[in-house]
Amino acid sequence: RDFAGSGLYWTDWDEFWKDRDDVYVNDHGEYYDLFNDRDDCAFLKLPENQFPSFRHLTEAAGLQKLSEAVRLVEIAPVDPRQERTITRAVRDAAPFIIRYLYFNENEVYRALEASGTLRQMGDINVSVCESLDVVLEFRETQQRVARDVAGLFPELFVCEDVDDAIDRIGVILAKQFHNPRGLDSFICLLLTKKSKAAMEGVMEVQRIPAMPTHVPLSSMLPQMEEDD
């Protein structure tokens, strides 16, 4: 606590910086490579792949993670067109994802409910495209990079030549929901099922019950399924 309170950190400038909201944990290699040439901020110099070991320090110090400071501000697909099969699968899975979050990740559920994200799940649309660029922004600096899959909820895009499109959509969808541990695997599993009955079987195996009737969002779940 004393060290964190000092606000002095050894950075990638090979010198100590006092954090004035300009020191970041370089927990994302690609983002670091894109934005590390700035002179108005520095990145905590930690051993590669050791960020989890320093979690208590970085949280106690209130340091910002680079992965959370970079924003996706634009998606630029080439020749996008709806992928009906995957769109239907994701919409079918939506009520089950909501149930999973409610029972297994309730804090995440409440945050997504408050932001209105969960009420958009019936509007999820997946499109395939020839190629896909995104624009990332960090401290008012923008970089354009290529992606195989990207999304600004509820619109998701995947390149047509990607072999594992279902899995890639599952992973990007989990990231839209704050990416709690295990959610990506759960969504990918749901998307492999051919029917809602099979998805319900996954819920039974994981012992996830039906949503309580008193929860406001419960009333919209059957409607989402009817609207598909």
Backbone as CSV, one residue per row, in Angstrom:
resi,resn,N_x,N_y,N_z,CA_x,CA_y,CA_z,C_x,C_y,C_z
1,ARG,0.827,-1.211,0.000,0.000,0.000,0.000,0.863,1.262,0.000
2,ASP,1.951,1.229,0.763,2.837,2.398,0.789,3.456,2.646,-0.584
3,PHE,3.881,1.544,-1.223,4.493,1.694,-2.541,3.475,2.227,-3.545
4,ALA,2.264,1.633,-3.534,1.230,2.081,-4.462,0.875,3.535,-4.201
5,GLY,0.867,3.917,-2.918,0.526,5.286,-2.570,1.551,6.309,-2.988
6,SER,2.778,5.870,-3.221,3.820,6.809,-3.624,3.586,7.348,-5.024
7,GLY,2.915,6.544,-5.858,2.630,6.981,-7.219,3.812,6.984,-8.141
8,LEU,4.923,6.371,-7.762,6.115,6.320,-8.607,6.261,4.926,-9.216
9,TYR,6.423,4.860,-10.519,6.473,3.570,-11.201,7.586,3.562,-12.240
10,TRP,8.276,2.440,-12.322,9.325,2.252,-13.323,8.660,1.922,-14.645
11,THR,8.928,2.723,-15.660,8.184,2.627,-16.906,9.082,2.212,-18.064
12,ASP,8.453,2.084,-19.234,9.197,1.698,-20.434,10.092,2.816,-20.948
13,TRP,10.075,3.972,-20.296,11.030,5.037,-20.602,12.361,4.792,-19.879
14,ASP,12.420,3.676,-19.129,13.597,3.377,-18.295,13.853,4.488,-17.276
15,GLU,12.762,4.975,-16.723,12.839,5.968,-15.664,11.542,5.921,-14.851
16,PHE,11.570,6.493,-13.659,10.377,6.553,-12.831,9.450,7.677,-13.315
17,TRP,8.151,7.356,-13.308,7.130,8.365,-13.576,6.184,8.401,-12.389
18,LYS,5.709,9.587,-12.054,4.644,9.718,-11.073,3.320,9.719,-11.828
19,ASP,2.432,8.847,-11.410,1.185,8.684,-12.158,0.268,9.891,-11.984
20,ARG,0.010,10.565,-13.090,-0.991,11.625,-13.133,-1.993,11.280,-14.226
21,ASP,-2.518,10.079,-14.118,-3.420,9.526,-15.131,-2.725,9.390,-16.481
22,ASP,-1.407,9.172,-16.464,-0.688,9.005,-17.723,0.261,7.809,-17.682
23,VAL,0.062,6.923,-16.702,0.828,5.681,-16.644,-0.159,4.530,-16.822
24,TYR,0.148,3.621,-17.737,-0.758,2.534,-18.083,-0.062,1.188,-17.915
25,VAL,-0.846,0.183,-17.597,-0.351,-1.186,-17.569,-0.380,-1.710,-19.001
26,ASN,0.761,-2.068,-19.551,0.829,-2.510,-20.952,0.445,-3.992,-21.048
27,ASP,-0.858,-4.256,-20.852,-1.356,-5.627,-20.776,-1.850,-6.158,-22.119
28,HIS,-1.626,-5.422,-23.196,-2.104,-5.851,-24.521,-1.006,-5.551,-25.536
29,GLY,-0.339,-6.607,-25.997,0.829,-6.441,-26.849,0.576,-5.662,-28.121
30,GLU,-0.526,-5.965,-28.804,-0.812,-5.270,-30.071,-1.056,-3.781,-29.827
31,TYR,-1.869,-3.460,-28.820,-2.148,-2.055,-28.534,-0.867,-1.322,-28.143
32,TYR,-0.022,-2.004,-27.378,1.239,-1.382,-26.969,2.089,-1.034,-28.195
33,ASP,2.176,-1.971,-29.150,2.958,-1.713,-30.360,2.386,-0.551,-31.166
34,LEU,1.063,-0.383,-31.134,0.419,0.678,-31.902,0.617,2.056,-31.283
35,PHE,0.663,2.124,-29.946,0.577,3.426,-29.286,1.761,3.756,-28.369
36,ASN,2.832,2.974,-28.390,3.902,3.197,-27.416,4.883,4.308,-27.804
37,ASP,4.648,4.971,-28.932,5.573,6.026,-29.357,5.137,7.415,-28.900
38,ARG,4.134,7.478,-28.034,3.654,8.771,-27.541,4.596,9.293,-26.453
39,ASP,4.702,10.613,-26.357,5.556,11.201,-25.318,4.745,11.795,-24.166
40,ASP,3.405,11.637,-24.209,2.570,12.198,-23.142,2.091,11.137,-22.162
41,CYS,2.603,9.908,-22.281,2.225,8.849,-21.352,3.347,7.813,-21.320
42,ALA,3.262,6.916,-20.348,4.257,5.852,-20.210,3.546,4.570,-19.828
43,PHE,4.252,3.460,-19.961,3.672,2.155,-19.667,4.500,1.449,-18.606
44,LEU,3.803,0.863,-17.652,4.477,0.163,-16.569,5.350,-0.941,-17.147
45,LYS,6.587,-0.994,-16.742,7.505,-1.987,-17.289,7.454,-3.235,-16.416
46,LEU,6.716,-4.229,-16.896,6.563,-5.490,-16.179,7.113,-6.626,-17.035
47,PRO,7.534,-7.716,-16.411,7.986,-8.881,-17.191,6.878,-9.373,-18.112
48,GLU,7.247,-9.818,-19.296,6.275,-10.294,-20.265,5.435,-11.422,-19.686
49,ASN,4.114,-11.333,-19.934,3.144,-12.350,-19.496,3.053,-12.483,-17.974
50,GLN,3.435,-11.450,-17.248,3.372,-11.506,-15.793,2.325,-10.559,-15.205
51,PHE,1.462,-10.025,-16.048,0.492,-9.048,-15.556,-0.432,-9.609,-14.477
52,PRO,-0.920,-10.870,-14.597,-1.773,-11.382,-13.509,-1.071,-11.411,-12.157
53,SER,0.237,-11.639,-12.151,0.973,-11.702,-10.892,1.043,-10.341,-10.207
54,PHE,0.893,-9.285,-10.983,0.970,-7.934,-10.435,-0.409,-7.291,-10.294
55,ARG,-1.456,-8.114,-10.398,-2.823,-7.569,-10.384,-3.113,-6.782,-9.115
56,HIS,-2.701,-7.322,-7.951,-3.004,-6.631,-6.695,-2.330,-5.264,-6.645
57,LEU,-1.095,-5.197,-7.140,-0.386,-3.921,-7.164,-1.098,-2.917,-8.071
58,THR,-1.409,-3.333,-9.296,-1.997,-2.395,-10.252,-3.392,-1.956,-9.818
59,GLU,-4.155,-2.877,-9.186,-5.481,-2.497,-8.706,-5.383,-1.572,-7.506
60,ALA,-4.451,-1.856,-6.586,-4.275,-0.991,-5.418,-3.843,0.407,-5.839
61,ALA,-3.038,0.463,-6.890,-2.542,1.757,-7.357,-3.560,2.494,-8.223
62,GLY,-4.591,1.777,-8.668,-5.570,2.407,-9.540,-5.050,2.712,-10.923
63,LEU,-4.032,1.943,-11.353,-3.470,2.165,-12.688,-4.435,1.700,-13.770
64,GLN,-4.443,2.411,-14.862,-5.312,2.058,-15.973,-4.668,0.971,-16.822
65,LYS,-5.485,0.024,-17.261,-5.005,-0.977,-18.200,-5.109,-0.426,-19.622
66,LEU,-4.066,-0.672,-20.398,-4.099,-0.222,-21.781,-5.271,-0.842,-22.525
67,SER,-5.548,-2.112,-22.257,-6.639,-2.809,-22.953,-7.991,-2.155,-22.706
68,GLU,-8.139,-1.465,-21.565,-9.401,-0.805,-21.240,-9.409,0.658,-21.664
69,ALA,-8.236,1.209,-21.959,-8.148,2.618,-22.348,-8.303,2.811,-23.856
70,VAL,-8.065,1.755,-24.619,-8.215,1.840,-26.077,-9.672,1.593,-26.444
71,ARG,-10.222,2.455,-27.297,-11.619,2.342,-27.706,-11.714,1.979,-29.185
72,LEU,-12.695,1.157,-29.492,-13.045,0.875,-30.889,-14.044,1.931,-31.329
73,VAL,-13.648,2.781,-32.279,-14.502,3.909,-32.646,-15.132,3.764,-34.025
74,GLU,-14.632,2.836,-34.822,-15.192,2.692,-36.167,-14.902,1.305,-36.699
75,ILE,-15.865,0.753,-37.447,-15.671,-0.508,-38.155,-15.931,-0.259,-39.627
76,ALA,-15.016,-0.693,-40.486,-15.130,-0.438,-41.921,-15.092,-1.754,-42.689
77,PRO,-16.251,-2.425,-42.849,-16.285,-3.671,-43.626,-16.404,-3.387,-45.120
78,VAL,-15.842,-4.269,-45.927,-15.955,-4.176,-47.385,-16.987,-5.191,-47.857
79,ASP,-18.030,-4.698,-48.549,-19.112,-5.530,-49.084,-19.770,-6.381,-48.001
80,PRO,-20.316,-5.772,-46.942,-20.973,-6.555,-45.889,-22.352,-7.054,-46.330
81,ARG,-22.706,-8.244,-45.903,-24.025,-8.811,-46.174,-24.388,-9.760,-45.040
82,GLN,-25.644,-9.792,-44.696,-26.073,-10.561,-43.532,-25.779,-12.048,-43.703
83,GLU,-25.260,-12.644,-42.639,-25.058,-14.091,-42.577,-26.239,-14.655,-41.800
84,ARG,-27.255,-15.138,-42.516,-28.525,-15.499,-41.894,-28.395,-16.639,-40.885
85,THR,-27.598,-17.649,-41.219,-27.512,-18.819,-40.344,-26.900,-18.454,-38.996
86,ILE,-25.791,-17.723,-39.020,-25.148,-17.355,-37.764,-25.991,-16.337,-37.007
87,THR,-26.611,-15.396,-37.730,-27.483,-14.423,-37.065,-28.598,-15.133,-36.317
88,ARG,-29.228,-16.112,-36.960,-30.307,-16.853,-36.305,-29.787,-17.616,-35.088
89,ALA,-28.604,-18.234,-35.222,-28.041,-18.985,-34.098,-27.765,-18.080,-32.907
90,VAL,-27.216,-16.891,-33.165,-26.907,-15.966,-32.075,-28.185,-15.469,-31.419
91,ARG,-29.203,-15.158,-32.222,-30.474,-14.697,-31.643,-31.154,-15.807,-30.849
92,ASP,-31.055,-17.033,-31.342,-31.606,-18.158,-30.583,-30.885,-18.315,-29.244
93,ALA,-29.585,-18.042,-29.249,-28.784,-18.216,-28.034,-28.969,-17.076,-27.043
94,ALA,-29.492,-15.943,-27.491,-29.563,-14.743,-26.650,-30.244,-14.979,-25.301
95,PRO,-31.429,-15.606,-25.234,-32.057,-15.807,-23.925,-31.229,-16.679,-22.993
96,PHE,-30.503,-17.626,-23.557,-29.682,-18.520,-22.734,-28.446,-17.786,-22.208
97,ILE,-27.917,-16.880,-23.023,-26.778,-16.073,-22.569,-27.216,-15.166,-21.418
98,ILE,-28.400,-14.579,-21.544,-28.924,-13.722,-20.478,-29.082,-14.515,-19.186
99,ARG,-29.608,-15.720,-19.296,-29.768,-16.564,-18.099,-28.420,-16.895,-17.472
100,TYR,-27.444,-17.226,-18.299,-26.108,-17.528,-17.796,-25.558,-16.340,-17.017
101,LEU,-25.675,-15.146,-17.594,-25.152,-13.954,-16.931,-25.894,-13.678,-15.634
102,TYR,-27.195,-13.849,-15.653,-27.994,-13.546,-14.460,-27.568,-14.418,-13.282
103,PHE,-27.376,-15.705,-13.524,-27.076,-16.628,-12.433,-25.579,-16.757,-12.139
104,ASN,-24.732,-16.630,-13.151,-23.299,-16.874,-12.958,-22.463,-15.603,-12.859
105,GLU,-22.941,-14.508,-13.441,-22.181,-13.257,-13.459,-23.149,-12.107,-13.210
106,ASN,-23.750,-12.090,-12.020,-24.854,-11.163,-11.791,-24.422,-9.702,-11.847
107,GLU,-23.215,-9.385,-11.400,-22.758,-7.999,-11.470,-22.632,-7.545,-12.927
108,VAL,-22.111,-8.430,-13.768,-22.027,-8.123,-15.193,-23.426,-7.976,-15.775
109,TYR,-24.312,-8.882,-15.396,-25.699,-8.814,-15.854,-26.315,-7.455,-15.531
110,ARG,-26.136,-6.997,-14.287,-26.739,-5.728,-13.864,-26.141,-4.549,-14.633
111,ALA,-24.851,-4.592,-14.883,-24.218,-3.513,-15.643,-24.740,-3.485,-17.081
112,LEU,-24.877,-4.651,-17.698,-25.373,-4.721,-19.073,-26.846,-4.348,-19.153
113,GLU,-27.606,-4.694,-18.125,-29.011,-4.312,-18.084,-29.136,-2.799,-17.957
114,ALA,-28.335,-2.211,-17.072,-28.398,-0.763,-16.860,-28.006,0.012,-18.113
115,SER,-27.054,-0.522,-18.879,-26.591,0.164,-20.084,-27.532,-0.029,-21.273
116,GLY,-28.506,-0.938,-21.135,-29.428,-1.218,-22.225,-28.934,-2.262,-23.208
117,THR,-27.739,-2.805,-22.963,-27.160,-3.773,-23.893,-28.021,-5.021,-24.015
118,LEU,-28.497,-5.546,-22.888,-29.258,-6.789,-22.929,-30.543,-6.639,-23.736
119,ARG,-31.115,-5.457,-23.725,-32.354,-5.253,-24.481,-32.114,-5.141,-25.984
120,GLN,-30.872,-5.108,-26.387,-30.538,-5.089,-27.817,-30.248,-6.483,-28.360
121,MET,-30.289,-7.497,-27.499,-29.842,-8.809,-27.943,-30.740,-9.410,-29.010
122,GLY,-31.998,-9.036,-29.012,-32.875,-9.510,-30.068,-32.591,-8.869,-31.409
123,ASP,-31.768,-7.818,-31.420,-31.434,-7.106,-32.651,-30.046,-7.461,-33.172
124,ILE,-29.385,-8.435,-32.563,-28.051,-8.818,-33.012,-28.086,-9.202,-34.486
125,ASN,-27.124,-8.684,-35.228,-27.022,-9.012,-36.643,-25.570,-9.349,-36.967
126,VAL,-25.356,-10.465,-37.638,-24.014,-10.891,-38.036,-23.897,-10.780,-39.555
127,SER,-22.868,-10.092,-40.013,-22.625,-9.941,-41.446,-21.249,-10.484,-41.800
128,VAL,-21.135,-11.044,-42.994,-19.831,-11.434,-43.521,-19.382,-10.355,-44.498
129,CYS,-18.082,-10.230,-44.694,-17.556,-9.198,-45.591,-16.251,-9.688,-46.220
130,GLU,-15.847,-9.029,-47.286,-14.616,-9.423,-47.974,-13.389,-9.125,-47.124
131,SER,-13.363,-7.973,-46.500,-12.272,-7.593,-45.602,-12.831,-6.648,-44.552
132,LEU,-12.024,-6.404,-43.519,-12.557,-5.680,-42.374,-11.441,-4.888,-41.698
133,ASP,-11.637,-3.584,-41.591,-10.721,-2.722,-40.843,-11.467,-2.121,-39.659
134,VAL,-10.715,-1.819,-38.604,-11.284,-1.105,-37.470,-10.380,0.077,-37.144
135,VAL,-10.961,1.090,-36.524,-10.207,2.252,-36.063,-10.188,2.227,-34.538
136,LEU,-8.982,2.206,-33.969,-8.786,2.195,-32.524,-8.292,3.564,-32.075
137,GLU,-8.771,4.010,-30.917,-8.401,5.331,-30.413,-7.841,5.224,-29.006
138,PHE,-6.719,5.930,-28.786,-6.097,5.990,-27.467,-5.591,7.409,-27.246
139,ARG,-6.105,8.070,-26.235,-5.703,9.446,-25.916,-5.747,10.336,-27.155
140,GLU,-6.867,10.256,-27.877,-7.152,11.089,-29.045,-6.276,10.775,-30.254
141,THR,-5.515,9.701,-30.192,-4.761,9.229,-31.353,-5.454,7.999,-31.922
142,GLN,-5.609,7.949,-33.232,-6.311,6.846,-33.872,-5.376,6.046,-34.768
143,GLN,-5.634,4.735,-34.804,-4.896,3.825,-35.672,-5.896,2.902,-36.371
144,ARG,-5.654,2.670,-37.651,-6.512,1.785,-38.438,-5.798,0.453,-38.618
145,VAL,-6.466,-0.647,-38.268,-5.853,-1.971,-38.360,-6.852,-2.960,-38.958
146,ALA,-6.329,-4.031,-39.534,-7.172,-5.076,-40.123,-7.607,-6.057,-39.042
147,ARG,-8.794,-6.608,-39.228,-9.343,-7.596,-38.317,-10.032,-8.705,-39.111
148,ASP,-10.125,-9.896,-38.500,-10.928,-10.970,-39.075,-12.371,-10.891,-38.580
149,VAL,-12.550,-10.347,-37.374,-13.873,-10.250,-36.767,-13.889,-9.022,-35.874
150,ALA,-15.022,-8.338,-35.822,-15.137,-7.148,-34.975,-16.618,-6.857,-34.775
151,GLY,-16.907,-6.028,-33.788,-18.295,-5.690,-33.540,-18.461,-4.426,-32.738
152,LEU,-19.475,-3.638,-33.093,-20.016,-2.578,-32.267,-21.464,-2.953,-32.019
153,PHE,-21.708,-3.522,-30.855,-22.979,-4.165,-30.536,-24.162,-3.271,-30.906
154,PRO,-25.212,-3.829,-31.550,-25.446,-5.249,-31.839,-25.016,-5.701,-33.231
155,GLU,-24.184,-4.925,-33.927,-23.720,-5.308,-35.255,-22.368,-6.011,-35.142
156,LEU,-22.279,-7.241,-35.664,-21.051,-8.025,-35.642,-20.650,-8.366,-37.077
157,PHE,-19.334,-8.369,-37.337,-18.829,-8.626,-38.683,-17.727,-9.668,-38.627
158,VAL,-17.678,-10.518,-39.651,-16.634,-11.527,-39.750,-16.250,-11.667,-41.220
159,CYS,-14.954,-11.811,-41.489,-14.492,-11.969,-42.867,-14.948,-13.312,-43.423
160,GLU,-15.289,-13.331,-44.706,-15.885,-14.515,-45.306,-14.913,-15.684,-45.419
161,ASP,-13.598,-15.433,-45.377,-12.639,-16.515,-45.529,-12.174,-17.092,-44.192
162,VAL,-12.811,-16.704,-43.092,-12.460,-17.233,-41.777,-13.082,-18.618,-41.611
163,ASP,-12.265,-19.602,-41.266,-12.751,-20.980,-41.165,-13.637,-21.201,-39.939
164,ASP,-13.263,-20.623,-38.812,-13.975,-20.865,-37.564,-14.866,-19.684,-37.204
165,ALA,-15.753,-19.299,-38.132,-16.561,-18.090,-37.962,-17.422,-18.149,-36.705
166,ILE,-18.026,-19.299,-36.417,-18.888,-19.427,-35.237,-18.096,-19.157,-33.965
167,ASP,-16.940,-19.780,-33.850,-16.121,-19.570,-32.652,-15.664,-18.123,-32.547
168,ARG,-15.288,-17.516,-33.660,-14.806,-16.133,-33.629,-15.928,-15.187,-33.213
169,ILE,-17.139,-15.449,-33.690,-18.277,-14.624,-33.286,-18.563,-14.812,-31.798
170,GLY,-18.458,-16.050,-31.323,-18.678,-16.301,-29.900,-17.711,-15.536,-29.021
171,VAL,-16.445,-15.490,-29.434,-15.417,-14.788,-28.647,-15.670,-13.284,-28.662
172,ILE,-15.965,-12.711,-29.837,-16.182,-11.269,-29.911,-17.458,-10.886,-29.181
173,LEU,-18.459,-11.759,-29.193,-19.700,-11.485,-28.476,-19.449,-11.459,-26.970
174,ALA,-18.647,-12.389,-26.481,-18.309,-12.405,-25.054,-17.612,-11.114,-24.650
175,LYS,-16.780,-10.576,-25.527,-16.084,-9.328,-25.211,-17.062,-8.163,-25.088
176,GLN,-18.163,-8.215,-25.846,-19.177,-7.166,-25.718,-19.851,-7.206,-24.349
177,PHE,-19.763,-8.379,-23.688,-20.405,-8.567,-22.384,-19.372,-8.599,-21.261
178,HIS,-18.325,-7.788,-21.398,-17.287,-7.607,-20.373,-16.388,-8.826,-20.201
179,ASN,-16.617,-9.857,-20.988,-15.710,-11.000,-21.081,-15.382,-11.670,-19.744
180,PRO,-16.368,-11.982,-18.895,-16.043,-12.742,-17.687,-15.509,-14.121,-18.055
181,ARG,-14.686,-14.667,-17.191,-14.029,-15.938,-17.493,-15.065,-17.033,-17.777
182,GLY,-14.862,-17.742,-18.881,-15.716,-18.864,-19.243,-16.880,-18.507,-20.141
183,LEU,-17.214,-17.221,-20.259,-18.375,-16.855,-21.074,-18.143,-17.154,-22.547
184,ASP,-16.926,-16.915,-23.060,-16.665,-17.173,-24.473,-16.867,-18.645,-24.808
185,SER,-16.373,-19.541,-23.944,-16.545,-20.983,-24.184,-18.017,-21.372,-24.133
186,PHE,-18.749,-20.780,-23.191,-20.176,-21.083,-23.070,-20.934,-20.648,-24.323
187,ILE,-20.670,-19.437,-24.809,-21.367,-18.954,-26.000,-21.009,-19.801,-27.217
188,CYS,-19.727,-20.123,-27.376,-19.311,-20.958,-28.504,-20.007,-22.316,-28.462
189,LEU,-20.164,-22.887,-27.263,-20.862,-24.160,-27.126,-22.314,-24.019,-27.550
190,LEU,-22.985,-22.955,-27.097,-24.383,-22.746,-27.485,-24.521,-22.648,-28.999
191,LEU,-23.602,-21.938,-29.642,-23.726,-21.689,-31.075,-23.499,-22.938,-31.920
192,THR,-22.950,-23.995,-31.321,-22.798,-25.247,-32.061,-24.077,-26.073,-32.061
193,LYS,-25.027,-25.712,-31.212,-26.265,-26.486,-31.096,-27.213,-26.127,-32.231
194,LYS,-27.980,-27.126,-32.673,-28.823,-26.951,-33.846,-30.237,-26.504,-33.518
195,SER,-30.598,-26.461,-32.246,-31.962,-26.094,-31.875,-31.974,-25.471,-30.490
196,LYS,-33.079,-24.790,-30.169,-33.225,-24.211,-28.838,-33.350,-25.311,-27.789
197,ALA,-33.923,-26.453,-28.188,-34.030,-27.574,-27.249,-32.643,-28.065,-26.855
198,ALA,-31.740,-28.114,-27.824,-30.372,-28.534,-27.524,-29.668,-27.503,-26.645
199,MET,-29.953,-26.227,-26.875,-29.381,-25.179,-26.028,-29.907,-25.308,-24.595
200,GLU,-31.190,-25.635,-24.479,-31.764,-25.841,-23.141,-31.083,-27.017,-22.452
201,GLY,-30.679,-28.004,-23.227,-29.946,-29.126,-22.655,-28.624,-28.689,-22.047
202,VAL,-27.955,-27.719,-22.683,-26.711,-27.174,-22.134,-26.988,-26.519,-20.787
203,MET,-28.101,-25.789,-20.696,-28.455,-25.131,-19.436,-28.706,-26.159,-18.334
204,GLU,-29.364,-27.255,-18.691,-29.644,-28.302,-17.701,-28.355,-28.935,-17.196
205,VAL,-27.421,-29.197,-18.122,-26.140,-29.787,-17.722,-25.405,-28.844,-16.775
206,GLN,-25.461,-27.556,-17.047,-24.776,-26.576,-16.211,-25.617,-26.149,-15.001
207,ARG,-26.801,-26.735,-14.881,-27.697,-26.467,-13.743,-28.030,-24.988,-13.614
208,ILE,-28.369,-24.402,-14.737,-28.798,-23.005,-14.765,-30.312,-22.989,-14.935
209,PRO,-31.045,-22.526,-13.946,-32.519,-22.588,-13.996,-33.105,-21.522,-14.912
210,ALA,-34.433,-21.555,-15.031,-35.136,-20.522,-15.788,-35.048,-19.196,-15.047
211,MET,-35.211,-18.106,-15.789,-35.174,-16.786,-15.176,-36.366,-16.601,-14.248
212,PRO,-36.174,-15.975,-13.103,-37.310,-15.681,-12.219,-38.306,-14.760,-12.923
213,THR,-39.578,-14.984,-12.690,-40.603,-14.193,-13.373,-40.620,-12.743,-12.920
214,HIS,-40.082,-12.450,-11.723,-40.114,-11.076,-11.228,-39.006,-10.211,-11.810
215,VAL,-38.062,-10.810,-12.526,-36.980,-10.030,-13.129,-37.528,-9.338,-14.366
216,PRO,-37.400,-7.991,-14.463,-38.001,-7.257,-15.588,-37.625,-7.806,-16.953
217,LEU,-36.381,-8.223,-17.123,-35.927,-8.678,-18.431,-36.578,-9.997,-18.840
218,SER,-37.106,-10.753,-17.874,-37.703,-12.047,-18.199,-38.862,-11.899,-19.185
219,SER,-39.596,-10.810,-19.066,-40.777,-10.635,-19.905,-40.437,-10.472,-21.378
220,MET,-39.199,-10.088,-21.689,-38.840,-9.872,-23.082,-38.218,-11.100,-23.722
221,LEU,-37.853,-12.121,-22.941,-37.162,-13.261,-23.523,-38.025,-14.021,-24.524
222,PRO,-39.288,-14.376,-24.192,-40.100,-15.045,-25.206,-40.300,-14.170,-26.435
223,GLN,-40.423,-12.851,-26.233,-40.614,-11.948,-27.368,-39.418,-11.976,-28.289
224,MET,-38.207,-12.026,-27.744,-37.025,-12.096,-28.593,-37.059,-13.335,-29.454
225,GLU,-37.480,-14.458,-28.862,-37.507,-15.701,-29.618,-38.566,-15.631,-30.717
226,GLU,-39.724,-15.015,-30.460,-40.776,-14.898,-31.469,-40.361,-13.976,-32.602
227,ASP,-39.551,-12.961,-32.261,-39.177,-11.975,-33.275,-38.132,-12.474,-34.252
228,ASP,-37.470,-13.605,-33.966,-36.332,-14.060,-34.784,-36.731,-14.172,-36.247
